[in-house]
mmCIF file of C-alpha atoms in Angstrom:
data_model
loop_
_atom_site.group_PDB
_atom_site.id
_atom_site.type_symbol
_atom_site.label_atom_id
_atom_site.label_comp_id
_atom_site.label_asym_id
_atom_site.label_seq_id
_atom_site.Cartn_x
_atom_site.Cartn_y
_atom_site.Cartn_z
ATOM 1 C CA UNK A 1 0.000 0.000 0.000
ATOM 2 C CA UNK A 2 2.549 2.488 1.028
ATOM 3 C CA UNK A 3 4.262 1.711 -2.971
ATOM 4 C CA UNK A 4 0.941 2.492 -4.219
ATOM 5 C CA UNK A 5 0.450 5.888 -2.167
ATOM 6 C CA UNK A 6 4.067 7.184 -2.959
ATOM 7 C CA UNK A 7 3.518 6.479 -6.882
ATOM 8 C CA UNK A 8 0.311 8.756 -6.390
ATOM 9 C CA UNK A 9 -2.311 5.803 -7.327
ATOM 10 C CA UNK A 10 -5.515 7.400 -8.389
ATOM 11 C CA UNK A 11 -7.988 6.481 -5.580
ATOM 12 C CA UNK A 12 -10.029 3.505 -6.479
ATOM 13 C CA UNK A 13 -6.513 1.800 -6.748
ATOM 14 C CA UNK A 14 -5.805 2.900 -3.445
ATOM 15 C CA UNK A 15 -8.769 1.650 -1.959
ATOM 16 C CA UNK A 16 -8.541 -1.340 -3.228
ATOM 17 C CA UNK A 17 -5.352 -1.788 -1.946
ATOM 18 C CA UNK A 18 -6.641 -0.745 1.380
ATOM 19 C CA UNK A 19 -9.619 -3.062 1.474
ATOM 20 C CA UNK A 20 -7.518 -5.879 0.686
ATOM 21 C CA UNK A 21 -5.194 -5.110 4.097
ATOM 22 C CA UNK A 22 -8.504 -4.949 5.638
ATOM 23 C CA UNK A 23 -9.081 -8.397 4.618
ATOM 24 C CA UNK A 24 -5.904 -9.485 5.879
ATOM 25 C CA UNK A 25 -6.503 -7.909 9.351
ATOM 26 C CA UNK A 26 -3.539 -5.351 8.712
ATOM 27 C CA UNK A 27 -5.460 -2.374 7.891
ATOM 28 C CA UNK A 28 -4.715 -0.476 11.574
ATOM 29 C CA UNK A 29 -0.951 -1.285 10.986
ATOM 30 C CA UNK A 30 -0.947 -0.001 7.362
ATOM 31 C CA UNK A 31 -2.475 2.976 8.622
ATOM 32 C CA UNK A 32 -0.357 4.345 11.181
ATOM 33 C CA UNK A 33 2.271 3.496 8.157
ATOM 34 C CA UNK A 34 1.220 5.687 6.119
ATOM 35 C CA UNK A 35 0.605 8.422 8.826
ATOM 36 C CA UNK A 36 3.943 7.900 9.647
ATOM 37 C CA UNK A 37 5.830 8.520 6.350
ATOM 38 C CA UNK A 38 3.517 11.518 5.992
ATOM 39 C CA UNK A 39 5.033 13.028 8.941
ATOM 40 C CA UNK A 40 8.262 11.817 8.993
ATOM 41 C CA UNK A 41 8.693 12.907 4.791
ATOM 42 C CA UNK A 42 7.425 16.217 5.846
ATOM 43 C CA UNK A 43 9.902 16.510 9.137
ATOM 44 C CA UNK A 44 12.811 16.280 6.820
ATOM 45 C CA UNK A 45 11.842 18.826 4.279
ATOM 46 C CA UNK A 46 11.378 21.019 7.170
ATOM 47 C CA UNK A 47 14.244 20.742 8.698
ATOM 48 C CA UNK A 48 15.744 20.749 5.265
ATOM 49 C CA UNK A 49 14.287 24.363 4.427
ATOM 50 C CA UNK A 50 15.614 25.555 7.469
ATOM 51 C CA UNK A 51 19.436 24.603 7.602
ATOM 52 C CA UNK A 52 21.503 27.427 6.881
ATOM 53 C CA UNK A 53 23.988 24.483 5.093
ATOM 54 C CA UNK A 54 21.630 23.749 2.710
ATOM 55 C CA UNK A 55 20.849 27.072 1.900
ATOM 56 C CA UNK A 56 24.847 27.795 1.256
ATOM 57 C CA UNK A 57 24.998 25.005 -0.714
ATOM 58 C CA UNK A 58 21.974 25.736 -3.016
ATOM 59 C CA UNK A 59 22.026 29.267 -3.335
ATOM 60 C CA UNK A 60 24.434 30.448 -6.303
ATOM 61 C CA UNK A 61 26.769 33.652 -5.440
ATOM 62 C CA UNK A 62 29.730 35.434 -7.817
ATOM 63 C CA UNK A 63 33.068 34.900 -6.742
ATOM 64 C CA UNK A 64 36.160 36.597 -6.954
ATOM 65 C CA UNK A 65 37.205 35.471 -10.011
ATOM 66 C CA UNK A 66 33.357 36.720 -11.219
ATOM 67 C CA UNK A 67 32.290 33.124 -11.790
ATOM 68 C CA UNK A 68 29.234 31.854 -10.175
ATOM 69 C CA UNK A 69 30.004 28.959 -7.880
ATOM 70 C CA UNK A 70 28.085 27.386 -4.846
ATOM 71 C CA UNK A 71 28.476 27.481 -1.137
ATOM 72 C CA UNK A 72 29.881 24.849 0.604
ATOM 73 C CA UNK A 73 28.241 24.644 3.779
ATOM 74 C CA UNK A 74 31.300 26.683 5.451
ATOM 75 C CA UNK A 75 30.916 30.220 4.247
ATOM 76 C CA UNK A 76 35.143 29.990 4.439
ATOM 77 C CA UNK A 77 34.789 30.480 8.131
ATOM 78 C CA UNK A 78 35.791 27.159 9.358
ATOM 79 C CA UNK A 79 32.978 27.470 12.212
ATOM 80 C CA UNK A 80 30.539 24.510 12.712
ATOM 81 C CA UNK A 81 27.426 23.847 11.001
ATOM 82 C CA UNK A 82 24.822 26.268 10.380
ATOM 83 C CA UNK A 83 27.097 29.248 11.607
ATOM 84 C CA UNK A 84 29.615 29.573 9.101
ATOM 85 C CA UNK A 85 29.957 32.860 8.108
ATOM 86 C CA UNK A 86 27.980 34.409 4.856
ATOM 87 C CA UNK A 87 29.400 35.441 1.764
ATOM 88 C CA UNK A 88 29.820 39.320 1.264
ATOM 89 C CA UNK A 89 26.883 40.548 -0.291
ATOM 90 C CA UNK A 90 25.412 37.514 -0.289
ATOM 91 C CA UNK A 91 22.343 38.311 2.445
ATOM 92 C CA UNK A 92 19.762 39.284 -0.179
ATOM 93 C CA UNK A 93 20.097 35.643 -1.812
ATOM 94 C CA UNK A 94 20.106 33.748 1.202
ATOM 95 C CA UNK A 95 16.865 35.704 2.549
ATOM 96 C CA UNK A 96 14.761 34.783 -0.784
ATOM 97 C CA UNK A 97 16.317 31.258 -0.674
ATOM 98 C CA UNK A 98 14.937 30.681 2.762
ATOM 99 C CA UNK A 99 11.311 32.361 2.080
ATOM 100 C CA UNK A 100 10.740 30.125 -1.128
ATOM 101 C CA UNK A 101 12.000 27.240 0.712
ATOM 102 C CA UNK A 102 9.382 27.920 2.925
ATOM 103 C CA UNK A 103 6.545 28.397 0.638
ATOM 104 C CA UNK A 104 7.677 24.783 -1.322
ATOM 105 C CA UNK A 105 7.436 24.012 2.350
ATOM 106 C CA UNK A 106 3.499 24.918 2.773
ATOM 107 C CA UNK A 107 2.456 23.100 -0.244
ATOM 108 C CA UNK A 108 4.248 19.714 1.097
ATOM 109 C CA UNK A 109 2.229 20.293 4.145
ATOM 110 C CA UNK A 110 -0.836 20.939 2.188
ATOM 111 C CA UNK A 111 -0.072 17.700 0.030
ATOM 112 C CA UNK A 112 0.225 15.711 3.287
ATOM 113 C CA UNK A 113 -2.977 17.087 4.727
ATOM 114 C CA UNK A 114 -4.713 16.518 1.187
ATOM 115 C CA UNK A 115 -3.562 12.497 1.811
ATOM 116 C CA UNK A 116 -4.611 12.203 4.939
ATOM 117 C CA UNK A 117 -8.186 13.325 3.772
ATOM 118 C CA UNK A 118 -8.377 11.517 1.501
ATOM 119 C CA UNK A 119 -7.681 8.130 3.233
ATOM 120 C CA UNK A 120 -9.803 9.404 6.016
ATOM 121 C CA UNK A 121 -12.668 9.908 2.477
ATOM 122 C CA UNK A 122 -12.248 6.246 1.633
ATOM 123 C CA UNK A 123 -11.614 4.545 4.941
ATOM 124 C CA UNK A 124 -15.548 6.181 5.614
ATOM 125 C CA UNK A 125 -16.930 5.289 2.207
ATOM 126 C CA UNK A 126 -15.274 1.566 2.354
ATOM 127 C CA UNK A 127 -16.887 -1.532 4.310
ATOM 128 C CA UNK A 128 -16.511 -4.512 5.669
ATOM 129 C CA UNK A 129 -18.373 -7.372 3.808
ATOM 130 C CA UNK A 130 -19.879 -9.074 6.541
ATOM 131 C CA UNK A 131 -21.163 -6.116 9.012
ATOM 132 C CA UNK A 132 -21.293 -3.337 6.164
ATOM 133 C CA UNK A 133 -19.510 -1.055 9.185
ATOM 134 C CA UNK A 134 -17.507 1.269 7.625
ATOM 135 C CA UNK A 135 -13.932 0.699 7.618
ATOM 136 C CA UNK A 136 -13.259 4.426 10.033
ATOM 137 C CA UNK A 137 -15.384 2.552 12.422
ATOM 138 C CA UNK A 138 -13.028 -0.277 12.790
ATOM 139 C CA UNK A 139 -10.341 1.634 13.441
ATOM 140 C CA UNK A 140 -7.946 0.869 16.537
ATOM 141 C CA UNK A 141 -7.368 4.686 18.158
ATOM 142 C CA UNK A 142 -3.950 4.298 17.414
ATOM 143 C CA UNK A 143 -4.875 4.704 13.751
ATOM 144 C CA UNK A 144 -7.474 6.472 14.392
ATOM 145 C CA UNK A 145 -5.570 9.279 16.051
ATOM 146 C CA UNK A 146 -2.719 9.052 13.367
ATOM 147 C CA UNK A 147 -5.106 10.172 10.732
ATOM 148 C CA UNK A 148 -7.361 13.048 12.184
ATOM 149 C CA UNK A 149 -7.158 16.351 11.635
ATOM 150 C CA UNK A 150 -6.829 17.739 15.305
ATOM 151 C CA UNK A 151 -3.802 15.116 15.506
ATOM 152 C CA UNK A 152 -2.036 16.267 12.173
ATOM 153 C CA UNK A 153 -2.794 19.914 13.069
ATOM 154 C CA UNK A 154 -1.039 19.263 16.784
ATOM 155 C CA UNK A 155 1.968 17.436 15.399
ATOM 156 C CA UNK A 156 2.367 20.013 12.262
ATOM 157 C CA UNK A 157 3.002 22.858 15.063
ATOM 158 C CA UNK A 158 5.052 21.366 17.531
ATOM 159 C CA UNK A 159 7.067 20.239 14.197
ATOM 160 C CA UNK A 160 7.461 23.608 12.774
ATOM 161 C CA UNK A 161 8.023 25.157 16.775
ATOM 162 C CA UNK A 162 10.651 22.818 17.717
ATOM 163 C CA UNK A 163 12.412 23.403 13.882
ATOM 164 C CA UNK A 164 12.155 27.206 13.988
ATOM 165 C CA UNK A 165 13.654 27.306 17.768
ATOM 166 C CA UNK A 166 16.650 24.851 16.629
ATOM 167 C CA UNK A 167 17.220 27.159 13.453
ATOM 168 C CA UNK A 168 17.181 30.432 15.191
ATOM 169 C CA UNK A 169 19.723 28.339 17.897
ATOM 170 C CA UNK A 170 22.172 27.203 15.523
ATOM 171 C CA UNK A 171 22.189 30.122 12.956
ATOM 172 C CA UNK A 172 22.639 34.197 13.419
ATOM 173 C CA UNK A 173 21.342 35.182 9.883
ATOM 174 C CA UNK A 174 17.940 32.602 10.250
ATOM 175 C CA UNK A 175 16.955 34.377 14.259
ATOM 176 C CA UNK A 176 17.715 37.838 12.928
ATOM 177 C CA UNK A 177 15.432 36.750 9.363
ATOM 178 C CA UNK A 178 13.149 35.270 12.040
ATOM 179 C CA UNK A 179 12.346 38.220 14.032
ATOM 180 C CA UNK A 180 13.414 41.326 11.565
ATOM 181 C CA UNK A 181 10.843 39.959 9.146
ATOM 182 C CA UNK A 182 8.381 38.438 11.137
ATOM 183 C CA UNK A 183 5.089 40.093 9.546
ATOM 184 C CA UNK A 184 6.891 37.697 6.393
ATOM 185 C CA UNK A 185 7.085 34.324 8.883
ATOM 186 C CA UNK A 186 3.201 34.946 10.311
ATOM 187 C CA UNK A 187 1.713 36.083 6.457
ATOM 188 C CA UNK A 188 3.607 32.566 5.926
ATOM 189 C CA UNK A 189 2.206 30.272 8.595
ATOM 190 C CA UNK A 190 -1.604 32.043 8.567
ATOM 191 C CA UNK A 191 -1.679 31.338 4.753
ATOM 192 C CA UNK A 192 -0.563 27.524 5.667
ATOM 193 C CA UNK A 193 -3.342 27.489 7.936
ATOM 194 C CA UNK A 194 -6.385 29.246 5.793
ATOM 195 C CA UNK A 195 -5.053 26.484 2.917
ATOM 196 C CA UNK A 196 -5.023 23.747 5.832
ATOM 197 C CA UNK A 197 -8.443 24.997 6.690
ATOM 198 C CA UNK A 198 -9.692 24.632 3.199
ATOM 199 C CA UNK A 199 -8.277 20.983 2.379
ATOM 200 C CA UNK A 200 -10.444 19.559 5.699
ATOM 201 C CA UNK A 201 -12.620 21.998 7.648
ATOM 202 C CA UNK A 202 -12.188 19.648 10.455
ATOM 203 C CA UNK A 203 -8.365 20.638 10.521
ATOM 204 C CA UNK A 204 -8.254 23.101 13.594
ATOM 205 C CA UNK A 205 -6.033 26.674 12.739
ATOM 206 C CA UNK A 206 -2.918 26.252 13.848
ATOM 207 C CA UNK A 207 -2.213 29.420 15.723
ATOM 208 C CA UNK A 208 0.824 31.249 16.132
ATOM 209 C CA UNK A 209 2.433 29.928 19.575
ATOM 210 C CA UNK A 210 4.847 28.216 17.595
ATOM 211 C CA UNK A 211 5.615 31.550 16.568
ATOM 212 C CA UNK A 212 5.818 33.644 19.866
ATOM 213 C CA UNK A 213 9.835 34.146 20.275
ATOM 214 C CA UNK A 214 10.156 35.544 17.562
ATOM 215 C CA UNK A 215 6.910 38.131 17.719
ATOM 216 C CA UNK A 216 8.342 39.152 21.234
ATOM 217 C CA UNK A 217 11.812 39.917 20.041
ATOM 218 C CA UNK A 218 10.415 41.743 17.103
ATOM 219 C CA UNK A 219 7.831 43.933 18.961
ATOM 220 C CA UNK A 220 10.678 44.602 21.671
ATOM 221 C CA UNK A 221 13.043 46.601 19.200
ATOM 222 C CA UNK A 222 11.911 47.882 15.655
ATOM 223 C CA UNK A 223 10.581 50.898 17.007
ATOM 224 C CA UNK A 224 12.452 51.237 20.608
ATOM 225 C CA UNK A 225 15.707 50.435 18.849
ATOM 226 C CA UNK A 226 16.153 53.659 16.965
ATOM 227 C CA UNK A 227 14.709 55.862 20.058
ATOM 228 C CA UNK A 228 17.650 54.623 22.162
ATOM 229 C CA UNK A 229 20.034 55.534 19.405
ATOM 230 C CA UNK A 230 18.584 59.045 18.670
ATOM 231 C CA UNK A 231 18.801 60.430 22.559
ATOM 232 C CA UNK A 232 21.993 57.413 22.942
ATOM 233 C CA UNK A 233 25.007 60.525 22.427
ATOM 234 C CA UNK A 234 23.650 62.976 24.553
ATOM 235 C CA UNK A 235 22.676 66.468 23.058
ATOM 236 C CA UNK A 236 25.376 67.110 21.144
ATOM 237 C CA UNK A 237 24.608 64.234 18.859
ATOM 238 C CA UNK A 238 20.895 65.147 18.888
ATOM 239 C CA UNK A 239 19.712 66.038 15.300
ATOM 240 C CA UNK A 240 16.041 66.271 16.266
ATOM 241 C CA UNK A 241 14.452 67.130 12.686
ATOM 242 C CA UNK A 242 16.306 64.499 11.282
ATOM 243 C CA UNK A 243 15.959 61.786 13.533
ATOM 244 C CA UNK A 244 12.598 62.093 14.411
ATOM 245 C CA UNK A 245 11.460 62.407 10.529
ATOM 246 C CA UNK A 246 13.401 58.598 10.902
ATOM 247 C CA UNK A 247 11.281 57.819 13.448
ATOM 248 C CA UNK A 248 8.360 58.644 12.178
ATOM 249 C CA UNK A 249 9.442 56.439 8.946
ATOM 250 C CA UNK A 250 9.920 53.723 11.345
ATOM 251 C CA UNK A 251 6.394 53.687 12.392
ATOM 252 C CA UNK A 252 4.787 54.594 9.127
ATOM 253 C CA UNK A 253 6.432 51.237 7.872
ATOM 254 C CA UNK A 254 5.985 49.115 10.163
ATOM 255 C CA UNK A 255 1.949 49.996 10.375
ATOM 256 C CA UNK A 256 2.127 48.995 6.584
ATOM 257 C CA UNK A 257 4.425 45.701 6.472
ATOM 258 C CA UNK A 258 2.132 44.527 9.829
ATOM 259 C CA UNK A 259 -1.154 44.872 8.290
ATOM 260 C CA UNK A 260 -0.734 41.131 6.744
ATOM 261 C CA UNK A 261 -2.486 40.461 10.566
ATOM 262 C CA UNK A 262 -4.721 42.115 12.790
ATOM 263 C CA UNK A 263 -3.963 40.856 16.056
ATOM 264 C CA UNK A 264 -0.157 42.277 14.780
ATOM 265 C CA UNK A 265 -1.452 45.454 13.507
ATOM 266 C CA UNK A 266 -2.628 45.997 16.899
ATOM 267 C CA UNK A 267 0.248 45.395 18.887
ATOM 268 C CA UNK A 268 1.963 47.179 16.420
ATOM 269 C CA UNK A 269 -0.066 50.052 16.700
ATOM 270 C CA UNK A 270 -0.144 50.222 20.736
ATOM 271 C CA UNK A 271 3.725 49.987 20.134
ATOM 272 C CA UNK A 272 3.218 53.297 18.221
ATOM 273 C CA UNK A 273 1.955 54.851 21.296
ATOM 274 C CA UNK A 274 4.152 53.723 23.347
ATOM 275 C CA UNK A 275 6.814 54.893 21.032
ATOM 276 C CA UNK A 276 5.536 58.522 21.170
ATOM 277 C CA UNK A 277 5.528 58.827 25.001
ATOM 278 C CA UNK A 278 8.990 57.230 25.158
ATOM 279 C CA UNK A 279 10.225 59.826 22.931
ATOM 280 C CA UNK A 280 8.344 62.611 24.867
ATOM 281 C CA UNK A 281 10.327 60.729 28.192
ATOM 282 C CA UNK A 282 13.751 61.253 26.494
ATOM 283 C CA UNK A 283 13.350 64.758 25.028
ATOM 284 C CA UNK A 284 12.030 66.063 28.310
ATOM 285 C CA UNK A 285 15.184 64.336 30.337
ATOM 286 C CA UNK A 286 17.442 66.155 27.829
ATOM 287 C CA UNK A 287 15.647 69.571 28.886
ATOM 288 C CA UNK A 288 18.204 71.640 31.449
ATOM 289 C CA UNK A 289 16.159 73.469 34.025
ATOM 290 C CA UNK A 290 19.177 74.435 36.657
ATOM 291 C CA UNK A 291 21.087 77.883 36.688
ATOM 292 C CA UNK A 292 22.947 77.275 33.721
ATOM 293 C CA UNK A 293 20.183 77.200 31.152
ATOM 294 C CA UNK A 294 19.359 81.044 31.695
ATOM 295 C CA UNK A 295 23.488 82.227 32.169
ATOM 296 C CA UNK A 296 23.962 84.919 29.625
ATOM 297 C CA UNK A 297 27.933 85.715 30.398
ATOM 298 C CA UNK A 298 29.465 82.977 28.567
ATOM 299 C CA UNK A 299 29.501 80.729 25.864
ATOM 300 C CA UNK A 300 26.479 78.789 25.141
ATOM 301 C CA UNK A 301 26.457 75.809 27.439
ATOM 302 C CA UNK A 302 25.636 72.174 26.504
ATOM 303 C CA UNK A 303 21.854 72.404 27.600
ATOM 304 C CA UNK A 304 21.648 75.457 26.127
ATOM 305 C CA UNK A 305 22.694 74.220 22.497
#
């Protein structure tokens, strides 16, 4: 049966093949076979799409010489796997290579998802000759379990959590695409879901706490960041008109790039706020209010600049 699945048997072949194991009183162990290559196919193309190695090795750049050429896993920096260090120039590449990887990625999961259903389709619509039960009935959980949508749904995100965590881990350029594009990684995973959704409306959303590292870390700095480095070198660095027109940049774009999601929109926006009053905070700390704001018999001091 599993031959016959991989080879992408049209249906009544495969339900044939199914009612025959049923005959032979191997159906629940042929099930939670095929279940398993499912998930265990669709493990290694995840972890595959996110290992920075493979990503060196398929992602073309122009050396020296001007001839393309391949990376070798090692970036030249001798360091271990998954932090060797990136080409010059090379960023741009590696960032598109990871977020096609990772929409091949989707439609694998949707493919698996679409199999599932469809054995779940003919396990119901197949029965057994003598009770005329269908064959879903007859199902040990076991099988049962390795075939529903709730338990796909669970596995898919604690797949893609534990992947994402050991990416970001073992590779600098993957956490910083991870959390400096993150309205990219959520449009990614809530368009997975939405296509999940449509392929079984039994299959549960999968949510975004897989996802919650690296929505923290990216809430915590695109807008605070450059605050802290406008008021950072005192008042003599301060270029007001210039750095808050930056500022103000900052938060125009990220209001646009967020709207992908709602609930980020949101927190995006409230970030916004807080942004404002922050700034208010630091321009009224860098205010002088003692005697020498008003002296008039020397040079200009500091505060008064």
């Amino acid at each position: 049966v599993g031959s016959v699945a991989a080879s992408g048997a049209p249906h009544p072949q495969l339900a044939t093949c199914l009612h025959a194991v049923f005959c032979l009183g191997r159906l629940d162990d042929c099930i939670v076979d095929l279940a398993g290559r499912v998930r265990s196919d669709l493990r290694t193309r995840i972890r595959s799409a996110l290992d920075m190695s493979s990503l060196m090795q398929k992602t073309p750049f122009v050396s020296g010489s001007g001839q393309a050429a391949y990376g070798s896993g090692s970036g030249g920096g001798g360091g271990p796997p998954g932090r060797a260090n990136l080409p010059a120039g090379q960023s741009a590449a590696y960032s598109q290579a990871l977020w096609s990887g990772l929409d091949a990625l989707n439609e694998e999961a949707i493919s698996g998802a679409q199999f599932l259903a469809s054995l779940r389709r003919i396990l119901a619509k197949k029965r057994d000759p003598n009770t005329q039960r269908p064959l879903s009935d007859l199902l040990s959980p076991a099988a049962s379990e390795a075939i529903s949508p709730a338990g796909f749904a669970d596995w898919l995100s604690d797949c893609l959590r534990d992947s994402l965590a050991n990416a970001a881990s073992a590779s600098a350029f993957l956490k910083h695409a991870f959390e400096g594009e993150y309205p990219r990684l959520l449009k990614s995973a809530n368009d997975l879901s939405t296509r999940l959704a449509a392929v079984d409306e039994e299959l549960p959303l999968l949510g975004r706490a897989h996802l919650a590292s690296f929505e923290a870390a990216y809430l915590s700095s695109r807008l605070f960041d450059p605050v802290d480095a406008m008021f950072s070198g005192g008042q003599k660095s301060l270029n007001s008109e210039i750095e808050i027109r930056r500022i103000v940049e900052a938060m125009t774009s990220e209001l646009t790039f967020t709207q992908v999601d709602q609930d980020l929109l949101l927190k995006i926006a409230k970030n916004v706020v807080k942004t404002v009053q922050f700034v208010c905070r630091k321009a009224e700390a860098t205010r002088v209010a003692d005697a020498t704001a008003s002296q008039v018999l020397g040079p200009p001091t500091e505060g008064q600049q």
